[in-house]
Short mmCIF file of C-alpha atoms and ligand atoms in Angstrom, two decimals:
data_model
loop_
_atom_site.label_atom_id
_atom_site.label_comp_id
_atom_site.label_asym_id
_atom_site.label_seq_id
_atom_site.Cartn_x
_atom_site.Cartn_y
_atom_site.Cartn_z
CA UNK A 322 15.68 10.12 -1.05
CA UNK A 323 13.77 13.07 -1.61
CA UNK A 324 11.19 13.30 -5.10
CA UNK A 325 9.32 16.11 -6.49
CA UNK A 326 6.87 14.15 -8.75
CA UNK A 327 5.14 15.50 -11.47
CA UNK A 328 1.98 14.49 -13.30
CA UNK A 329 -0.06 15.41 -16.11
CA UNK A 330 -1.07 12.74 -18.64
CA UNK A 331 -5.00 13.80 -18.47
CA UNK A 332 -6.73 16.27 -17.23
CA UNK A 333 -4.91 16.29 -13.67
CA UNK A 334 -2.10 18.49 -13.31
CA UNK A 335 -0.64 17.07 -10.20
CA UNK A 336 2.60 17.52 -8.03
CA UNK A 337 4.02 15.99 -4.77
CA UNK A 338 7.07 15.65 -2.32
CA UNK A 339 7.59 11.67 -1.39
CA UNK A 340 10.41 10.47 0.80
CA UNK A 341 11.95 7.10 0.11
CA UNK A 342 9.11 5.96 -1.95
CA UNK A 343 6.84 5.70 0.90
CA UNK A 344 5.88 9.08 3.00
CA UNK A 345 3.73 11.75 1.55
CA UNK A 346 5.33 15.13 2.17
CA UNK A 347 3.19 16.78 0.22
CA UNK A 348 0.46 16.41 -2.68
CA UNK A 349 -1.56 18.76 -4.86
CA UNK A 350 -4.13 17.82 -7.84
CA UNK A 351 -5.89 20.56 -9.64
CA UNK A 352 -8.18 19.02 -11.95
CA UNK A 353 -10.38 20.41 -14.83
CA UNK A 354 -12.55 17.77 -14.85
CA UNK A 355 -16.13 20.03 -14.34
CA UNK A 356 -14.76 22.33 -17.78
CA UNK A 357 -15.35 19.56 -19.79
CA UNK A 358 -18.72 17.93 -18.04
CA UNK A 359 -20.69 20.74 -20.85
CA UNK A 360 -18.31 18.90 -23.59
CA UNK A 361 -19.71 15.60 -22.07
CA UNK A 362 -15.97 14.72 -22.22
CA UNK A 363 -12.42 14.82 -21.98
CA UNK A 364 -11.27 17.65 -24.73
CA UNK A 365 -7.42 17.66 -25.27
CA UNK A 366 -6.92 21.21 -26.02
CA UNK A 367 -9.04 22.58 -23.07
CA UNK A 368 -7.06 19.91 -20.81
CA UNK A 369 -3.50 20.93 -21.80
CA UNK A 370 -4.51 25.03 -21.83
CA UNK A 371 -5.90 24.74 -18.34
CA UNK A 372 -2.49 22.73 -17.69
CA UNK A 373 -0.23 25.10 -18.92
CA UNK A 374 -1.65 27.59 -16.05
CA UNK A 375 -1.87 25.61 -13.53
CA UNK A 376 1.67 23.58 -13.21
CA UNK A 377 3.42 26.37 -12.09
CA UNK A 378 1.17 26.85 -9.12
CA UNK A 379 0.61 23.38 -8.45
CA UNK A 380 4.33 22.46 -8.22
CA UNK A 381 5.05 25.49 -5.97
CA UNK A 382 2.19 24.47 -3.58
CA UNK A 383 3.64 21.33 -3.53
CA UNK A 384 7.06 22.49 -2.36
CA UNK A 385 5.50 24.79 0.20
CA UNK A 386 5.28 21.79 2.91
CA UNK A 387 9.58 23.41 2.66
CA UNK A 388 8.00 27.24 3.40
CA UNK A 389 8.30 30.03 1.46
CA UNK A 390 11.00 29.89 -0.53
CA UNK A 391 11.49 30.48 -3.92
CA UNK A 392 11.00 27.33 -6.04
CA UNK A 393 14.46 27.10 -7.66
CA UNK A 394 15.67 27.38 -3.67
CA UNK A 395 13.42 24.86 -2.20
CA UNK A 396 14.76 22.01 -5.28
CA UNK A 397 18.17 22.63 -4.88
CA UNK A 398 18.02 22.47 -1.19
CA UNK A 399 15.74 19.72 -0.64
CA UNK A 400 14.77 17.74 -3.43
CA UNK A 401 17.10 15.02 -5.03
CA UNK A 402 15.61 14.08 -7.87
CA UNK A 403 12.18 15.49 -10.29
CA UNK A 404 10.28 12.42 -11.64
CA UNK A 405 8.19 12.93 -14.80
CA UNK A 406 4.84 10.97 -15.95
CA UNK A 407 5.98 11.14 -19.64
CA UNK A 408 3.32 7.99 -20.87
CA UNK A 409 0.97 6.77 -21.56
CA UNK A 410 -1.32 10.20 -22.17
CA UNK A 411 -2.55 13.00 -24.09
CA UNK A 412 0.21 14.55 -25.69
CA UNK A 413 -0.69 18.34 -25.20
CA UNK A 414 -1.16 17.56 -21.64
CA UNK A 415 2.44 15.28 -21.03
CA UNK A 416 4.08 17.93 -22.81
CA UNK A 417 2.91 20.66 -20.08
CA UNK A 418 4.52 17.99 -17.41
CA UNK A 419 7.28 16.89 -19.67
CA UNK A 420 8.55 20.60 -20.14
CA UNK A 421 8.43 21.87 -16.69
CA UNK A 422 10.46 18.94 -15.10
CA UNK A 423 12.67 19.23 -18.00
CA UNK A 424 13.18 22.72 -17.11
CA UNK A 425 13.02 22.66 -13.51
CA UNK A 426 15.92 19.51 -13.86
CA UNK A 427 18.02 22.16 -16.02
CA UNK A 428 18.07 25.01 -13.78
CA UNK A 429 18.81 22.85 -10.74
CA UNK A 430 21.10 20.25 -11.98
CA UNK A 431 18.67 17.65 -10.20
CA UNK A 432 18.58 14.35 -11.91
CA UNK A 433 14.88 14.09 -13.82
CA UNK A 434 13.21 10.67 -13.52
CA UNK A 435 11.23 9.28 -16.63
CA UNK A 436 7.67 7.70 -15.29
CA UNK A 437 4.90 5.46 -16.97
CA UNK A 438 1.84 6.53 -16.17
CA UNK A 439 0.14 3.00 -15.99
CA UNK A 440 2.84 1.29 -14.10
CA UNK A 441 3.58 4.00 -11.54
CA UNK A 442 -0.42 3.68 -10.47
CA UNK A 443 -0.02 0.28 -8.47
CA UNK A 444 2.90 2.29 -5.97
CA UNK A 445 -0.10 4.22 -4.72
CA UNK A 446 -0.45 0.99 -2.51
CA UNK A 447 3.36 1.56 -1.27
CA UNK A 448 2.25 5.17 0.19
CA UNK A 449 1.68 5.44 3.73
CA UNK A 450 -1.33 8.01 3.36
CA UNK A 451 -1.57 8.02 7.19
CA UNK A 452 0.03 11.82 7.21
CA UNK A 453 -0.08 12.05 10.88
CA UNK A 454 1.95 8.82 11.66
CA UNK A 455 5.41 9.14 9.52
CA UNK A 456 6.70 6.98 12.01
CA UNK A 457 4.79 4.11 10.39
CA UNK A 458 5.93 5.37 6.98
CA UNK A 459 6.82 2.43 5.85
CA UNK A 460 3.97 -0.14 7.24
CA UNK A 461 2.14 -0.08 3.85
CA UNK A 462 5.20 -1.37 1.89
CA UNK A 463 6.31 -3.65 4.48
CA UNK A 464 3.10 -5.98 4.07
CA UNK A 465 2.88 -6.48 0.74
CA UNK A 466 4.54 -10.25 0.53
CA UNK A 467 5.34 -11.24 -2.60
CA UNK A 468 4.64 -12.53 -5.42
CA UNK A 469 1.53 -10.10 -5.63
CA UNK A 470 -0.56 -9.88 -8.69
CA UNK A 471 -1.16 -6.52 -9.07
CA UNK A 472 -4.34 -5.10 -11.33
CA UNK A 473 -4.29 -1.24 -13.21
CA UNK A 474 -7.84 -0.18 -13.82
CA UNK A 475 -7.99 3.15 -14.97
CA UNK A 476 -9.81 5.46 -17.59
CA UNK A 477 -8.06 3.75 -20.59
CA UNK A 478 -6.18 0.45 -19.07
CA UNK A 479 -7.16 -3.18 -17.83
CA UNK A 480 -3.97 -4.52 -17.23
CA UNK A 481 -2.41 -7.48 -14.96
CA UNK A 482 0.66 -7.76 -13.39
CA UNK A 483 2.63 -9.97 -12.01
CA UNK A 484 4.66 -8.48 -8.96
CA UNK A 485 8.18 -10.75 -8.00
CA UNK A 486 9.07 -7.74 -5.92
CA UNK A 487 8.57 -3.88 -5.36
CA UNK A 488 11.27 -3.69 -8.43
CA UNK A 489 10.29 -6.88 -10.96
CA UNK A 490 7.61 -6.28 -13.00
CA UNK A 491 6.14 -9.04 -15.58
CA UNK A 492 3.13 -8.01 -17.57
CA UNK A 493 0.56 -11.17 -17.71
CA UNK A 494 -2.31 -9.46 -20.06
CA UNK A 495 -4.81 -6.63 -20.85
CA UNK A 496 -7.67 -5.62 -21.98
CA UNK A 497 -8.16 -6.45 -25.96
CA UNK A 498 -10.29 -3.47 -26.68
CA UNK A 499 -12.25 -0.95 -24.32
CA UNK A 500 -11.01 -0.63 -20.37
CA UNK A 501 -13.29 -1.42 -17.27
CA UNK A 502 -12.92 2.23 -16.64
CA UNK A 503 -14.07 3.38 -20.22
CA UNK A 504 -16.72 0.92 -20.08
CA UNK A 505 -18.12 2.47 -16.91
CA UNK A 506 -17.60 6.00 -18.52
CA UNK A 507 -19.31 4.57 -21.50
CA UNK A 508 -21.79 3.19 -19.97
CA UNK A 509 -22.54 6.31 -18.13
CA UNK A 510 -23.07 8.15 -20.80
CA UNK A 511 -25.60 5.69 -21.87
CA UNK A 512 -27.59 6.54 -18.93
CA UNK A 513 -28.15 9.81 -19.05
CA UNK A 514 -25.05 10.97 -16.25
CA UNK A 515 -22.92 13.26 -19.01
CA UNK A 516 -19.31 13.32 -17.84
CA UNK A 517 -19.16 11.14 -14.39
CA UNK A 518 -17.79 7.94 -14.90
CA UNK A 519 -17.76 4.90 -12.80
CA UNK A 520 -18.40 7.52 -9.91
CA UNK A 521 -21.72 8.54 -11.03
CA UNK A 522 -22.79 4.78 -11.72
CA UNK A 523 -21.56 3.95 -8.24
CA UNK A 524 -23.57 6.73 -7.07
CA UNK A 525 -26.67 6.16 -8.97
CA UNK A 526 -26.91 2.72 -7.45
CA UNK A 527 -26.29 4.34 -3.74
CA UNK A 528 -29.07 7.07 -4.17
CA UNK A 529 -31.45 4.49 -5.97
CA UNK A 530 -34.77 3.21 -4.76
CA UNK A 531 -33.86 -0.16 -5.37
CA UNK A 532 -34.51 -2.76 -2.78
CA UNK A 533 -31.91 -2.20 0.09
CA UNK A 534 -30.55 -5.66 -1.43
CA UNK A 535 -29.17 -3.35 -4.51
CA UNK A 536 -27.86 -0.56 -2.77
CA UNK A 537 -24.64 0.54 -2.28
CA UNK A 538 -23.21 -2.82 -3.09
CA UNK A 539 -23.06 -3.51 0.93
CA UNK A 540 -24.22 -6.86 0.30
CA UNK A 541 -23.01 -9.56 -1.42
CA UNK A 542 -26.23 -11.75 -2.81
CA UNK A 543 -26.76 -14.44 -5.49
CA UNK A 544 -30.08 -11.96 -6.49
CA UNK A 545 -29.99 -10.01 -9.98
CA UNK A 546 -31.38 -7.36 -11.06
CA UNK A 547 -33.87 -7.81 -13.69
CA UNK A 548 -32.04 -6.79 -16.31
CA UNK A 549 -28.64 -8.99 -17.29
CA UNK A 550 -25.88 -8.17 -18.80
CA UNK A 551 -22.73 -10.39 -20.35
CA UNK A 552 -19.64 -10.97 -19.10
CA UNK A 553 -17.29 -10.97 -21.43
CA UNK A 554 -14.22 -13.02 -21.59
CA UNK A 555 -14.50 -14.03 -17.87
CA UNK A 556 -14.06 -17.36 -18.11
CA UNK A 557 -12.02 -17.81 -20.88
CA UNK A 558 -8.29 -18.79 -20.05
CA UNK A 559 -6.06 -16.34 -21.04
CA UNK A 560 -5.23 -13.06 -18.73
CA UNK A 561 -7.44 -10.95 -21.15
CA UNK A 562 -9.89 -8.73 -21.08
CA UNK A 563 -12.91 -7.32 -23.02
CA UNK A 564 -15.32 -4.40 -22.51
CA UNK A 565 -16.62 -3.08 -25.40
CA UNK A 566 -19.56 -6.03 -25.82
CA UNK A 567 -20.27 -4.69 -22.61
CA UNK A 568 -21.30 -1.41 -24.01
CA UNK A 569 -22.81 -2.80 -27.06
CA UNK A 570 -24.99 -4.90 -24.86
CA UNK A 571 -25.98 -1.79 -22.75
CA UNK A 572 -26.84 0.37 -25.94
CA UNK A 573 -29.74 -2.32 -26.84
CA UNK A 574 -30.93 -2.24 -23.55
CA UNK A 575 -31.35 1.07 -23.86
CA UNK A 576 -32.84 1.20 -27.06
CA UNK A 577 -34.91 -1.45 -26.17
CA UNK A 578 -36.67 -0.02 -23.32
CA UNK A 579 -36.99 3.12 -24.99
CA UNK A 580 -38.87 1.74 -27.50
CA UNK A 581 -40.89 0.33 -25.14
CA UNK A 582 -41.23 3.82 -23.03
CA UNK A 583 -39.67 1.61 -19.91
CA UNK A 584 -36.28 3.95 -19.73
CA UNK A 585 -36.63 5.58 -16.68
CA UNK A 586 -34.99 6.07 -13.53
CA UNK A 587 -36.16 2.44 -11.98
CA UNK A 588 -34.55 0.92 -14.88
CA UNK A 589 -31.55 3.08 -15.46
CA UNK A 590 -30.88 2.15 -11.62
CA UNK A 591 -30.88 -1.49 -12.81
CA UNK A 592 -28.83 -1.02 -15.42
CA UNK A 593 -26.29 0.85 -13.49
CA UNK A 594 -26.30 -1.94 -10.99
CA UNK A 595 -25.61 -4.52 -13.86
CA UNK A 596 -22.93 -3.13 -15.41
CA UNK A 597 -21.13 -2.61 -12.19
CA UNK A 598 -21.73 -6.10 -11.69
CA UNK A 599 -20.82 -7.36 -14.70
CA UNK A 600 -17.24 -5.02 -15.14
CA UNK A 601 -16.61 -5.89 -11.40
CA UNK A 602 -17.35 -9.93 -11.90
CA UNK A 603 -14.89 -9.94 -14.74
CA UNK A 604 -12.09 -8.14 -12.27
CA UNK A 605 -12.52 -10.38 -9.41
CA UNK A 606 -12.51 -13.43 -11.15
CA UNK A 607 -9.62 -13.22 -13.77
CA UNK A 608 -7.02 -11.38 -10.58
CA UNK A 609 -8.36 -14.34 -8.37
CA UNK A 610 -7.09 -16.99 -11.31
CA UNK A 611 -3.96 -14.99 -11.47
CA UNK A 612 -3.32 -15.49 -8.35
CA UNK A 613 -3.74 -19.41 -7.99
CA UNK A 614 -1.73 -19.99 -11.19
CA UNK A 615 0.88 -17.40 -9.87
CA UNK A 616 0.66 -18.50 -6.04
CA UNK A 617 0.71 -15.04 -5.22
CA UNK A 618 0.57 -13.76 -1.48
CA UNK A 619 -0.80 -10.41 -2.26
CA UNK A 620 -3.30 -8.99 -4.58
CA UNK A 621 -2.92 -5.11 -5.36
CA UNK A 622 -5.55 -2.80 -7.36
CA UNK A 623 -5.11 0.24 -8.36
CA UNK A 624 -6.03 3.34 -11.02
CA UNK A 625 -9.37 5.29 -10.52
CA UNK A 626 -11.24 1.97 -10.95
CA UNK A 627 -9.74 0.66 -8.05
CA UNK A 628 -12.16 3.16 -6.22
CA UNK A 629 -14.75 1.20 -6.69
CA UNK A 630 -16.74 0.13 -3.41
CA UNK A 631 -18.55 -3.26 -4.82
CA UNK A 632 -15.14 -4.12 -6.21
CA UNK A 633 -13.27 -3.50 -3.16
CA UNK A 634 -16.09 -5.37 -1.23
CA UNK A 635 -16.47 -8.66 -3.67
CA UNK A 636 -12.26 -9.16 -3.44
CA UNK A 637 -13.33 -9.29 -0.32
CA UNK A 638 -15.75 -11.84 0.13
CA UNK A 639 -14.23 -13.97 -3.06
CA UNK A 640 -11.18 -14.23 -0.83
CA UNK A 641 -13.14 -14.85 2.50
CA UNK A 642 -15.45 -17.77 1.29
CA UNK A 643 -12.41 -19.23 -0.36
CA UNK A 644 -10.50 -18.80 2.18
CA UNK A 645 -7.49 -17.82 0.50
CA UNK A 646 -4.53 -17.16 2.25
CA UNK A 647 -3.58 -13.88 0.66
CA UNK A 648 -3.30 -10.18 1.60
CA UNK A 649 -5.32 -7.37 -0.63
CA UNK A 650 -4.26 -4.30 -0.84
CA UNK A 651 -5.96 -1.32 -2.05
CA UNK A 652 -5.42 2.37 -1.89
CA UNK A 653 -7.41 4.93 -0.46
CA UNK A 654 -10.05 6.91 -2.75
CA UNK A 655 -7.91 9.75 -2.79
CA UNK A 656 -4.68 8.06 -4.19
CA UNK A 657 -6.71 5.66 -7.03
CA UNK A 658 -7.71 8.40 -9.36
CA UNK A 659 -4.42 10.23 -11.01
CA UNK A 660 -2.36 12.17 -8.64
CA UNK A 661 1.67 12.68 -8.57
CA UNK A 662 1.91 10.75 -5.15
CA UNK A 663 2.33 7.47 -6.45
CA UNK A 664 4.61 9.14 -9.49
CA UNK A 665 6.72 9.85 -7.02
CA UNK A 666 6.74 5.86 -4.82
CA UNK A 667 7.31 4.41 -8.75
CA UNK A 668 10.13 6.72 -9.07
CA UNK A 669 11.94 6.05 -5.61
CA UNK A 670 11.11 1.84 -6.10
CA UNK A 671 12.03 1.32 -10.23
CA UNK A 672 13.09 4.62 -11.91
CA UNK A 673 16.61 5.38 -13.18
CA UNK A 674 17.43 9.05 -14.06
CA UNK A 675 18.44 9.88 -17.41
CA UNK A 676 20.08 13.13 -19.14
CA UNK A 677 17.10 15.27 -19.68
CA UNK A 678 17.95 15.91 -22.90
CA UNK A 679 16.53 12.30 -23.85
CA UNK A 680 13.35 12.86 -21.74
CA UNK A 681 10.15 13.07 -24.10
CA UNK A 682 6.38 12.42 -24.00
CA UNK A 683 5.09 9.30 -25.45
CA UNK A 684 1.63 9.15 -25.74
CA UNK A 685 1.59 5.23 -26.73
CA UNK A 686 4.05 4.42 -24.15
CA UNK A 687 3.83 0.72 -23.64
CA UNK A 688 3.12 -1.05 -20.64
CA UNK A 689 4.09 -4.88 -21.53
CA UNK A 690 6.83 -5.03 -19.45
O1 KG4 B 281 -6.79 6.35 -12.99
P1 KG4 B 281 -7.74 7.39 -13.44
O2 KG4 B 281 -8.05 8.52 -12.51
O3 KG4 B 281 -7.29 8.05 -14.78
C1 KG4 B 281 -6.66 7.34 -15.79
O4 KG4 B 281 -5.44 7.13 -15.71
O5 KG4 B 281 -7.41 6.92 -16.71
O6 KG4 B 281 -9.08 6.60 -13.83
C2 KG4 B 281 -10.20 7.24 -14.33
C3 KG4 B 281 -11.27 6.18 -14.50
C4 KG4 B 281 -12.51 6.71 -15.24
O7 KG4 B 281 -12.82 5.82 -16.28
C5 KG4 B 281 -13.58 6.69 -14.15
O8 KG4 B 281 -14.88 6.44 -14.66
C6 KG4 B 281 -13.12 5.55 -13.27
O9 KG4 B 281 -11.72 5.68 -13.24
N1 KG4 B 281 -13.66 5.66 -11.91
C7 KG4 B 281 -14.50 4.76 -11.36
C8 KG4 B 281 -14.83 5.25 -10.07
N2 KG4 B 281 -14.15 6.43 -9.87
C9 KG4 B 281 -13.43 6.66 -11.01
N3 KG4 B 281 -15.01 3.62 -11.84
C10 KG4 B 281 -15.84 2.94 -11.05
N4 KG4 B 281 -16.22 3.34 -9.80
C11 KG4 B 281 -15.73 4.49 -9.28
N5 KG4 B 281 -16.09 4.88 -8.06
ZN1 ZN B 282 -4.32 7.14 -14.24
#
């Protein structure tokens, strides 16, 4: 089966061409992420404007890895079915999506696939993103063993998941207020880095001049920065989360060394380095108690979050020195942060088509499942 995905819940306006949930046929993101750096943020209107140019182009790139033809041609010859993102999101920006595949579904007669946003981001880790090898298409899929429990960490969701196959979904818990990926924009913004995120932190903390024991987060070490930094909720026994102490905390800090003229780039390095720490210490440690009380065989992360190196690196070594028998899974950079790829896998593995006169956005779209 053949998808056209379509996303656009942010500031991405994304499209791509999956086969059976699995092989990447194609997959184009235009984002207008560096028009809003001046606005030190995400601004809805400037998002969904830039959108509503760009989807047109974006899908028909997509379906060029078919040629040339036009783009009511190339669906009705090759495609079998248009899925959506139509929640959670910005509405301006679903509605570009929304509309399009709506459209596109009506002048084709192809079935249109409603997608949540949220849930669809753990199928990035069902993609085979090895382009070259489509013989091995479906390798990725074939090693997840489940149960897996599978963590979301994106821009505005901390959630957990427990995974009883690539179709059964059973939502175990969430963040209570901010999520680790608005506590590392946060955060950032704390520091002086404007619009970039938990990539900018990351990077900070790479280029720093902190003792090679710091950098990069290559090593795993008992050793703390100087500067420490709470973390919330870790041990506590629900499936939970909380982030916005977290930011709290960090906005004293700051204060505090301002006041004592000590903000500067040593200790904005050590900062950064703490609260990746601290947001990645809390993720480890509440997915690795999922998984003993859920004997899970597989742990999954995904959402732009998931692109994190120390976090990658300290599931890791938590599952090493344990040795714990289970498999992690992660996607690559590329497929973490929002793209229509992994619209597209979520569509092929748990979406039903619907009339497309039913289809509409819903910003608050809920993920409890
Ligand atoms: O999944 P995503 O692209 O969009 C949403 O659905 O929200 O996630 C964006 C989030 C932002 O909060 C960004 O700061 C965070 O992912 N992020 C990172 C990294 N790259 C992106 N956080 C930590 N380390 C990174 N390398
Ligand atoms: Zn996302």
């Amino acid at each position: 089966m053949t998808i056209l995905a379509i996303e656009s819940s942010c500031d991405e306006t994304a499209a791509a061409v999956i086969k059976d949930g699995t092989e990447i046929l194609s997959n184009v993101v235009a984002s207008s992420t560096a028009m809003h750096e001046k606005w030190g943020g995400i601004v809805p209107e400037v998002a969904s404007r830039e959108q509503l140019k760009t989807i047109l182009p974006v899908i028909t790139e997509a379906l060029q890895c078919y040629g040339n033809e036009d783009l009511k041609n190339t669906i009705e010859n090759h495609i079998d079915a248009i899925a959506v993102t139509v929640g959670p999101g910005l509405i301006g920006s679903l509605l570009i999506g929304v509309e399009t595949a709506k459209t596109l579904s009506f002048v084709t007669g192809k079935p249109i696939i409603p997608v949540n946003h949220v849930l669809a981001h753990m199928y990035a880790n069902f993609l085979d993103s090895n382009r070259e090898s489509s013989s091995r298409a479906t390798a990725r899929n074939n090693n997840i063993q489940f149960p897996a429990i599978s963590l979301v960490v994106s821009g505005g969701h901390t959630e957990l998941f427990l995974m009883k196959d690539e179709k059964e979904l059973q939502w175990l818990g969430g963040t209570i207020d901010d999520a680790a990926g608005e506590a590392f924009d946060k955060s950032a913004r704390l520091l002086g880095f404007g619009h970039g995120g938990g990539k900018a932190i990351e990077n900070a903390i790479k280029n720093s001049e902190l003792p090679s024991r710091f950098a990069q987060g290559k090593r795993i070490t008992n050793e703390k920065s100087h500067i420490q930094l709470p973390r919330p909720m870790m041990h506590d026994d629900s499936y939970n989360f909380s982030f916005s102490g977290l930011k709290t905390a960090i906005l004293r800090e700051v204060q505090k060394l301002k006041n004592q003229q000590k903000f500067n780039d040593s200790t904005i390095q050590q900062l950064a380095y703490e609260v990746q720490e601290a947001i990645t210490d809390v993720l480890v440690s509440k997915t690795i108690r999922a998984v003993k009380l859920n004997n899970a065989k597989s742990i999954l992360i995904s959402g732009g979050v998931a692109s994190n190196i120390r976090l990658r690196e300290k599931f890791l070594s938590e599952i090493n020195d344990k040795r714990l028998q289970i498999n992690f899974f992660c996607p690559p950079i590329e497929f973490c942060t929002d793209n229509a790829a992994y619209i597209g896998s979520y569509a092929f593995f748990r979406g039903k088509p619907e009339d497309w006169h039913t289809i509409t956005a819903i910003p608050d779209l809920n993920v409890e499942v």
